[in-house]
Amino acid sequence: TDSYSGSYRLRDYSRGNGIETYDMNMGINYNAAVDFVDNDNNWTSAEWDNSAKDNAAFDAQWGAQMTYDYFYQTYGRNSFDNNGATIKSYVHFDLVEYGYPNNDNAFWDGQRMTYGDGTSLDPLTTLDIAAHEIGHAVCTYTADLTYSYESGALNEAYSDIWAASVEYFAAPEKDTWILGEDLGITVRSLINPNDGNQPDTYQGTYWATGSADNGGVHTNSGVLNHWFYILVAGKAGTNSFGNSYNVTGIGMTKA
């Protein structure tokens, strides 16, 4: 946090050029966002675990900090652009007013992280979701993969892989291979993509061929996701085309 005007706010300037978390107060105008402020820097659940779901702000701040730490400590990468870019997170954003069907979502828009409070779910501020979305920023500043069809599926998969990697780095007690398990659901599974109607084999079962979802980017990502799981943990089996394989895993660090 950061000491400011006699109180404290969710800004961390010990990492790059800063990690900052803001309150949208269920609006959609980013310029109207305000700081989360605590008088004594003791951010207790009694104060913040409330009906407004203000504790989601801590998830967003911590998720960004842990993602920064993972990339810096593992690769020497200084924020998503490798130049210390400020990571800004906005919670209590009204996704419905913005045009989404509900508030069960989060996104990176090229400038910042935005989190919905959830409609049927808790706020979408879990560690792996934060890492996934910030991973899109890393992709933008590296491969800059076009967000459609196979390149888009790679884009999505790299974010899922980084989500798993950051979670393993910062909270190994969590389920590394399931995205979104802290919400009580499985957003995507790297260990068994078929469970979520995703392919685990290139052009195999559940492979998306249409133009929906930018060419199936959230579906066909299952192939690279499962490849990474096999690279880490190893696996023997038969793929969608009857081809057998037996891979010895090399562990998360090497993978």
mmCIF file of N, CA and C in Angstrom, residues 147 149 152-154 156-157 160 187-189 193-194 196-201 204-210 212-226:
data_model
loop_
_atom_site.group_PDB
_atom_site.id
_atom_site.type_symbol
_atom_site.label_atom_id
_atom_site.label_comp_id
_atom_site.label_asym_id
_atom_site.label_seq_id
_atom_site.Cartn_x
_atom_site.Cartn_y
_atom_site.Cartn_z
ATOM 1 N N TYR A 147 -5.599 -11.961 -32.535
ATOM 2 C CA TYR A 147 -6.615 -12.585 -31.696
ATOM 3 C C TYR A 147 -7.730 -13.181 -32.544
ATOM 4 N N TYR A 149 -8.758 -17.232 -34.615
ATOM 5 C CA TYR A 149 -8.446 -18.585 -35.072
ATOM 6 C C TYR A 149 -7.227 -19.162 -34.330
ATOM 7 N N GLY A 152 -5.086 -16.835 -32.215
ATOM 8 C CA GLY A 152 -5.862 -16.415 -31.051
ATOM 9 C C GLY A 152 -5.966 -17.506 -30.006
ATOM 10 N N ALA A 153 -6.057 -18.756 -30.453
ATOM 11 C CA ALA A 153 -6.086 -19.880 -29.516
ATOM 12 C C ALA A 153 -4.760 -19.988 -28.780
ATOM 13 N N LEU A 154 -3.653 -19.757 -29.486
ATOM 14 C CA LEU A 154 -2.344 -19.723 -28.826
ATOM 15 C C LEU A 154 -2.299 -18.587 -27.803
ATOM 16 N N GLU A 156 -4.777 -17.236 -26.108
ATOM 17 C CA GLU A 156 -5.539 -17.633 -24.930
ATOM 18 C C GLU A 156 -4.807 -18.711 -24.117
ATOM 19 N N ALA A 157 -4.201 -19.652 -24.802
ATOM 20 C CA ALA A 157 -3.521 -20.739 -24.099
ATOM 21 C C ALA A 157 -2.312 -20.231 -23.322
ATOM 22 N N ASP A 160 -3.536 -18.917 -20.172
ATOM 23 C CA ASP A 160 -3.893 -19.987 -19.234
ATOM 24 C C ASP A 160 -2.652 -20.642 -18.644
ATOM 25 N N VAL A 187 -13.414 -22.874 -15.186
ATOM 26 C CA VAL A 187 -13.465 -22.055 -16.400
ATOM 27 C C VAL A 187 -12.831 -22.833 -17.548
ATOM 28 N N ARG A 188 -11.634 -23.376 -17.302
ATOM 29 C CA ARG A 188 -10.968 -24.263 -18.260
ATOM 30 C C ARG A 188 -10.070 -25.224 -17.481
ATOM 31 N N SER A 189 -9.898 -26.411 -18.030
ATOM 32 C CA SER A 189 -9.040 -27.423 -17.431
ATOM 33 C C SER A 189 -7.856 -27.696 -18.337
ATOM 34 N N PRO A 193 -8.921 -31.016 -20.958
ATOM 35 C CA PRO A 193 -9.753 -30.050 -21.693
ATOM 36 C C PRO A 193 -11.076 -30.635 -22.165
ATOM 37 N N ASN A 194 -11.117 -31.923 -22.469
ATOM 38 C CA ASN A 194 -12.358 -32.549 -22.956
ATOM 39 C C ASN A 194 -13.503 -32.386 -21.965
ATOM 40 N N GLY A 196 -14.404 -29.824 -20.535
ATOM 41 C CA GLY A 196 -15.094 -28.576 -20.857
ATOM 42 C C GLY A 196 -15.374 -28.424 -22.328
ATOM 43 N N ASN A 197 -15.482 -29.535 -23.043
ATOM 44 C CA ASN A 197 -15.742 -29.522 -24.483
ATOM 45 C C ASN A 197 -14.680 -28.753 -25.250
ATOM 46 N N GLN A 198 -13.428 -28.929 -24.816
ATOM 47 C CA GLN A 198 -12.279 -28.376 -25.526
ATOM 48 C C GLN A 198 -11.441 -29.517 -26.087
ATOM 49 N N PRO A 199 -10.768 -29.292 -27.201
ATOM 50 C CA PRO A 199 -9.902 -30.338 -27.740
ATOM 51 C C PRO A 199 -8.599 -30.449 -26.952
ATOM 52 N N ASP A 200 -8.062 -31.664 -26.868
ATOM 53 C CA ASP A 200 -6.715 -31.852 -26.331
ATOM 54 C C ASP A 200 -5.751 -32.281 -27.432
ATOM 55 N N THR A 201 -6.271 -32.387 -28.659
ATOM 56 C CA THR A 201 -5.507 -32.825 -29.822
ATOM 57 C C THR A 201 -5.792 -31.859 -30.967
ATOM 58 N N GLY A 204 -8.728 -32.329 -33.273
ATOM 59 C CA GLY A 204 -9.368 -33.533 -32.766
ATOM 60 C C GLY A 204 -10.741 -33.258 -32.190
ATOM 61 N N THR A 205 -11.183 -34.122 -31.286
ATOM 62 C CA THR A 205 -12.508 -34.020 -30.684
ATOM 63 C C THR A 205 -12.711 -32.655 -30.049
ATOM 64 N N TYR A 206 -13.844 -32.021 -30.330
ATOM 65 C CA TYR A 206 -14.262 -30.704 -29.844
ATOM 66 C C TYR A 206 -13.547 -29.539 -30.541
ATOM 67 N N TRP A 207 -12.736 -29.794 -31.562
ATOM 68 C CA TRP A 207 -12.069 -28.699 -32.276
ATOM 69 C C TRP A 207 -13.114 -27.775 -32.900
ATOM 70 N N ALA A 208 -12.988 -26.464 -32.631
ATOM 71 C CA ALA A 208 -13.931 -25.474 -33.155
ATOM 72 C C ALA A 208 -13.510 -25.046 -34.561
ATOM 73 N N THR A 209 -14.472 -25.042 -35.497
ATOM 74 C CA THR A 209 -14.159 -24.709 -36.886
ATOM 75 C C THR A 209 -14.843 -23.437 -37.372
ATOM 76 N N GLY A 210 -15.815 -22.939 -36.625
ATOM 77 C CA GLY A 210 -16.563 -21.774 -37.089
ATOM 78 C C GLY A 210 -15.899 -20.461 -36.730
ATOM 79 N N ALA A 212 -17.329 -18.166 -34.719
ATOM 80 C CA ALA A 212 -17.741 -17.685 -33.397
ATOM 81 C C ALA A 212 -16.547 -17.617 -32.459
ATOM 82 N N ASP A 213 -16.627 -16.678 -31.503
ATOM 83 C CA ASP A 213 -15.549 -16.498 -30.517
ATOM 84 C C ASP A 213 -14.213 -16.289 -31.221
ATOM 85 N N ASN A 214 -14.215 -15.417 -32.206
ATOM 86 C CA ASN A 214 -12.995 -15.091 -32.966
ATOM 87 C C ASN A 214 -12.317 -16.331 -33.533
ATOM 88 N N GLY A 215 -13.140 -17.297 -33.929
ATOM 89 C CA GLY A 215 -12.583 -18.513 -34.494
ATOM 90 C C GLY A 215 -12.260 -19.562 -33.442
ATOM 91 N N GLY A 216 -13.023 -19.539 -32.347
ATOM 92 C CA GLY A 216 -12.873 -20.574 -31.322
ATOM 93 C C GLY A 216 -11.654 -20.430 -30.445
ATOM 94 N N VAL A 217 -11.263 -19.178 -30.152
ATOM 95 C CA VAL A 217 -10.005 -18.985 -29.407
ATOM 96 C C VAL A 217 -10.059 -19.567 -27.989
ATOM 97 N N HIS A 218 -11.242 -19.515 -27.342
ATOM 98 C CA HIS A 218 -11.360 -20.051 -25.983
ATOM 99 C C HIS A 218 -11.614 -21.557 -25.976
ATOM 100 N N THR A 219 -11.802 -22.132 -27.151
ATOM 101 C CA THR A 219 -12.006 -23.581 -27.268
ATOM 102 C C THR A 219 -10.716 -24.283 -27.687
ATOM 103 N N ASN A 220 -10.163 -23.861 -28.811
ATOM 104 C CA ASN A 220 -8.995 -24.539 -29.357
ATOM 105 C C ASN A 220 -7.723 -24.301 -28.547
ATOM 106 N N SER A 221 -7.782 -23.383 -27.599
ATOM 107 C CA SER A 221 -6.665 -23.179 -26.669
ATOM 108 C C SER A 221 -6.386 -24.433 -25.853
ATOM 109 N N GLY A 222 -7.377 -25.335 -25.781
ATOM 110 C CA GLY A 222 -7.202 -26.553 -25.002
ATOM 111 C C GLY A 222 -6.026 -27.401 -25.459
ATOM 112 N N VAL A 223 -5.673 -27.331 -26.743
ATOM 113 C CA VAL A 223 -4.579 -28.154 -27.267
ATOM 114 C C VAL A 223 -3.247 -27.748 -26.633
ATOM 115 N N LEU A 224 -2.910 -26.465 -26.715
ATOM 116 C CA LEU A 224 -1.644 -26.002 -26.128
ATOM 117 C C LEU A 224 -1.693 -26.106 -24.604
ATOM 118 N N ASN A 225 -2.859 -25.860 -24.003
ATOM 119 C CA ASN A 225 -2.985 -26.028 -22.550
ATOM 120 C C ASN A 225 -2.607 -27.445 -22.129
ATOM 121 N N HIS A 226 -3.152 -28.429 -22.844
ATOM 122 C CA HIS A 226 -2.884 -29.819 -22.459
ATOM 123 C C HIS A 226 -1.442 -30.203 -22.773
#
